[in-house]
Amino acid sequence: MRTLDLLNGLQDVGATDAQVLGVLPFRDRWFGKTQAQESRAAVDGMRDEVGEGLVLPSIRESERYKQAINKRTTLSELGYNDLEYPFEILVEKIRTSLGGK
């Protein structure tokens, strides 16, 4: 929220025309297919603050990221395509903001 407040303040005085692409929840804890209550509350709070459209798919808390880095491979190659999804959406938002480059 501090970042959004700072950005709004800078926009108000004409110091920037930057826009927020989205809010990326990270360390979202799940137990199997069930999201932890604390994580759900945090993501819901983000949606309440910035609106549904700005909250991107969350990055789940998982040791699989470290495994992929240590093995110098991708999550998909390890069989965890679902963990790549937030990054795919983020890359698409960045491309779109740059004019589809």
mmCIF file of C-alpha atoms in Angstrom:
data_model
loop_
_atom_site.group_PDB
_atom_site.id
_atom_site.type_symbol
_atom_site.label_atom_id
_atom_site.label_comp_id
_atom_site.label_asym_id
_atom_site.label_seq_id
_atom_site.Cartn_x
_atom_site.Cartn_y
_atom_site.Cartn_z
ATOM 1 C CA MET A 1 0.000 0.000 0.000
ATOM 2 C CA ARG A 2 2.878 2.365 0.705
ATOM 3 C CA THR A 3 4.110 1.906 -2.848
ATOM 4 C CA LEU A 4 0.661 2.639 -4.283
ATOM 5 C CA ASP A 5 0.317 5.720 -2.053
ATOM 6 C CA LEU A 6 3.740 6.958 -3.158
ATOM 7 C CA LEU A 7 2.888 6.408 -6.825
ATOM 8 C CA ASN A 8 -0.432 8.234 -6.443
ATOM 9 C CA GLY A 9 1.328 11.142 -4.742
ATOM 10 C CA LEU A 10 3.901 11.380 -7.522
ATOM 11 C CA GLN A 11 1.155 11.271 -10.143
ATOM 12 C CA ASP A 12 -0.767 14.019 -8.310
ATOM 13 C CA VAL A 13 2.196 16.410 -8.567
ATOM 14 C CA GLY A 14 2.990 15.433 -12.153
ATOM 15 C CA ALA A 15 6.272 13.716 -11.306
ATOM 16 C CA THR A 16 5.385 10.497 -13.105
ATOM 17 C CA ASP A 17 2.857 8.915 -15.388
ATOM 18 C CA ALA A 18 3.825 5.376 -14.321
ATOM 19 C CA GLN A 19 1.014 2.898 -13.843
ATOM 20 C CA VAL A 20 0.769 -0.221 -11.708
ATOM 21 C CA LEU A 21 0.584 -3.376 -13.809
ATOM 22 C CA GLY A 22 -0.615 -5.430 -10.903
ATOM 23 C CA VAL A 23 -0.082 -6.627 -7.385
ATOM 24 C CA LEU A 24 1.728 -9.948 -7.192
ATOM 25 C CA PRO A 25 1.000 -11.939 -4.035
ATOM 26 C CA PHE A 26 3.922 -14.172 -3.133
ATOM 27 C CA ARG A 27 4.610 -16.921 -0.621
ATOM 28 C CA ASP A 28 0.984 -17.994 -0.909
ATOM 29 C CA ARG A 29 0.763 -21.122 1.214
ATOM 30 C CA TRP A 30 -1.330 -24.079 0.088
ATOM 31 C CA PHE A 31 -1.845 -27.526 1.530
ATOM 32 C CA GLY A 32 -2.562 -29.716 -1.450
ATOM 33 C CA LYS A 33 -5.470 -28.009 -3.209
ATOM 34 C CA THR A 34 -6.491 -25.948 -0.174
ATOM 35 C CA GLN A 35 -5.219 -22.404 0.359
ATOM 36 C CA ALA A 36 -4.154 -21.586 3.929
ATOM 37 C CA GLN A 37 -6.592 -19.277 5.710
ATOM 38 C CA GLU A 38 -3.876 -16.698 6.370
ATOM 39 C CA SER A 39 -2.914 -16.633 2.688
ATOM 40 C CA ARG A 40 -6.537 -16.390 1.573
ATOM 41 C CA ALA A 41 -7.119 -13.475 3.948
ATOM 42 C CA ALA A 42 -4.001 -11.679 2.689
ATOM 43 C CA VAL A 43 -4.939 -12.062 -0.996
ATOM 44 C CA ASP A 44 -8.550 -11.066 -0.275
ATOM 45 C CA GLY A 45 -7.227 -7.980 1.528
ATOM 46 C CA MET A 46 -5.191 -7.079 -1.547
ATOM 47 C CA ARG A 47 -8.295 -7.408 -3.720
ATOM 48 C CA ASP A 48 -10.231 -5.165 -1.326
ATOM 49 C CA GLU A 49 -7.520 -2.505 -1.502
ATOM 50 C CA VAL A 50 -6.708 -2.416 -5.214
ATOM 51 C CA GLY A 51 -9.588 -4.230 -6.902
ATOM 52 C CA GLU A 52 -9.868 -7.662 -8.459
ATOM 53 C CA GLY A 53 -8.345 -6.610 -11.789
ATOM 54 C CA LEU A 54 -4.979 -5.589 -10.357
ATOM 55 C CA VAL A 55 -4.310 -8.700 -8.273
ATOM 56 C CA LEU A 56 -2.256 -11.152 -10.311
ATOM 57 C CA PRO A 57 -2.147 -14.910 -9.730
ATOM 58 C CA SER A 58 -0.090 -15.567 -6.620
ATOM 59 C CA ILE A 59 3.295 -17.205 -6.396
ATOM 60 C CA ARG A 60 2.857 -20.217 -4.176
ATOM 61 C CA GLU A 61 5.277 -21.057 -1.428
ATOM 62 C CA SER A 62 7.120 -24.093 -2.741
ATOM 63 C CA GLU A 63 10.507 -25.754 -2.579
ATOM 64 C CA ARG A 64 10.073 -26.547 -6.291
ATOM 65 C CA TYR A 65 11.499 -23.124 -7.216
ATOM 66 C CA LYS A 66 14.766 -23.949 -5.446
ATOM 67 C CA GLN A 67 14.830 -27.381 -7.055
ATOM 68 C CA ALA A 68 14.468 -25.869 -10.520
ATOM 69 C CA ILE A 69 17.211 -23.323 -9.837
ATOM 70 C CA ASN A 70 19.566 -25.932 -8.392
ATOM 71 C CA LYS A 71 18.967 -28.266 -11.338
ATOM 72 C CA ARG A 72 19.226 -25.361 -13.794
ATOM 73 C CA THR A 73 15.915 -26.240 -15.368
ATOM 74 C CA THR A 74 12.390 -24.919 -15.583
ATOM 75 C CA LEU A 75 9.438 -25.771 -13.428
ATOM 76 C CA SER A 76 7.672 -27.222 -16.477
ATOM 77 C CA GLU A 77 10.561 -29.556 -17.139
ATOM 78 C CA LEU A 78 10.194 -30.780 -13.561
ATOM 79 C CA GLY A 79 6.461 -31.300 -14.143
ATOM 80 C CA TYR A 80 5.180 -28.248 -12.229
ATOM 81 C CA ASN A 81 3.609 -26.155 -14.995
ATOM 82 C CA ASP A 82 1.049 -24.701 -12.581
ATOM 83 C CA LEU A 83 3.816 -22.954 -10.625
ATOM 84 C CA GLU A 84 4.915 -21.104 -13.770
ATOM 85 C CA TYR A 85 1.469 -19.624 -14.417
ATOM 86 C CA PRO A 86 1.919 -16.416 -12.310
ATOM 87 C CA PHE A 87 5.139 -15.640 -14.177
ATOM 88 C CA GLU A 88 3.503 -16.224 -17.550
ATOM 89 C CA ILE A 89 0.738 -13.751 -16.658
ATOM 90 C CA LEU A 90 3.267 -11.201 -15.394
ATOM 91 C CA VAL A 91 5.349 -11.471 -18.579
ATOM 92 C CA GLU A 92 2.195 -11.033 -20.678
ATOM 93 C CA LYS A 93 1.217 -7.898 -18.704
ATOM 94 C CA ILE A 94 4.695 -6.462 -19.211
ATOM 95 C CA ARG A 95 4.600 -7.219 -22.949
ATOM 96 C CA THR A 96 1.190 -5.635 -23.281
ATOM 97 C CA SER A 97 2.317 -2.511 -21.413
ATOM 98 C CA LEU A 98 5.260 -2.223 -23.811
ATOM 99 C CA GLY A 99 2.987 -2.386 -26.810
ATOM 100 C CA GLY A 100 3.161 -6.112 -27.459
ATOM 101 C CA LYS A 101 6.900 -6.227 -28.107
#
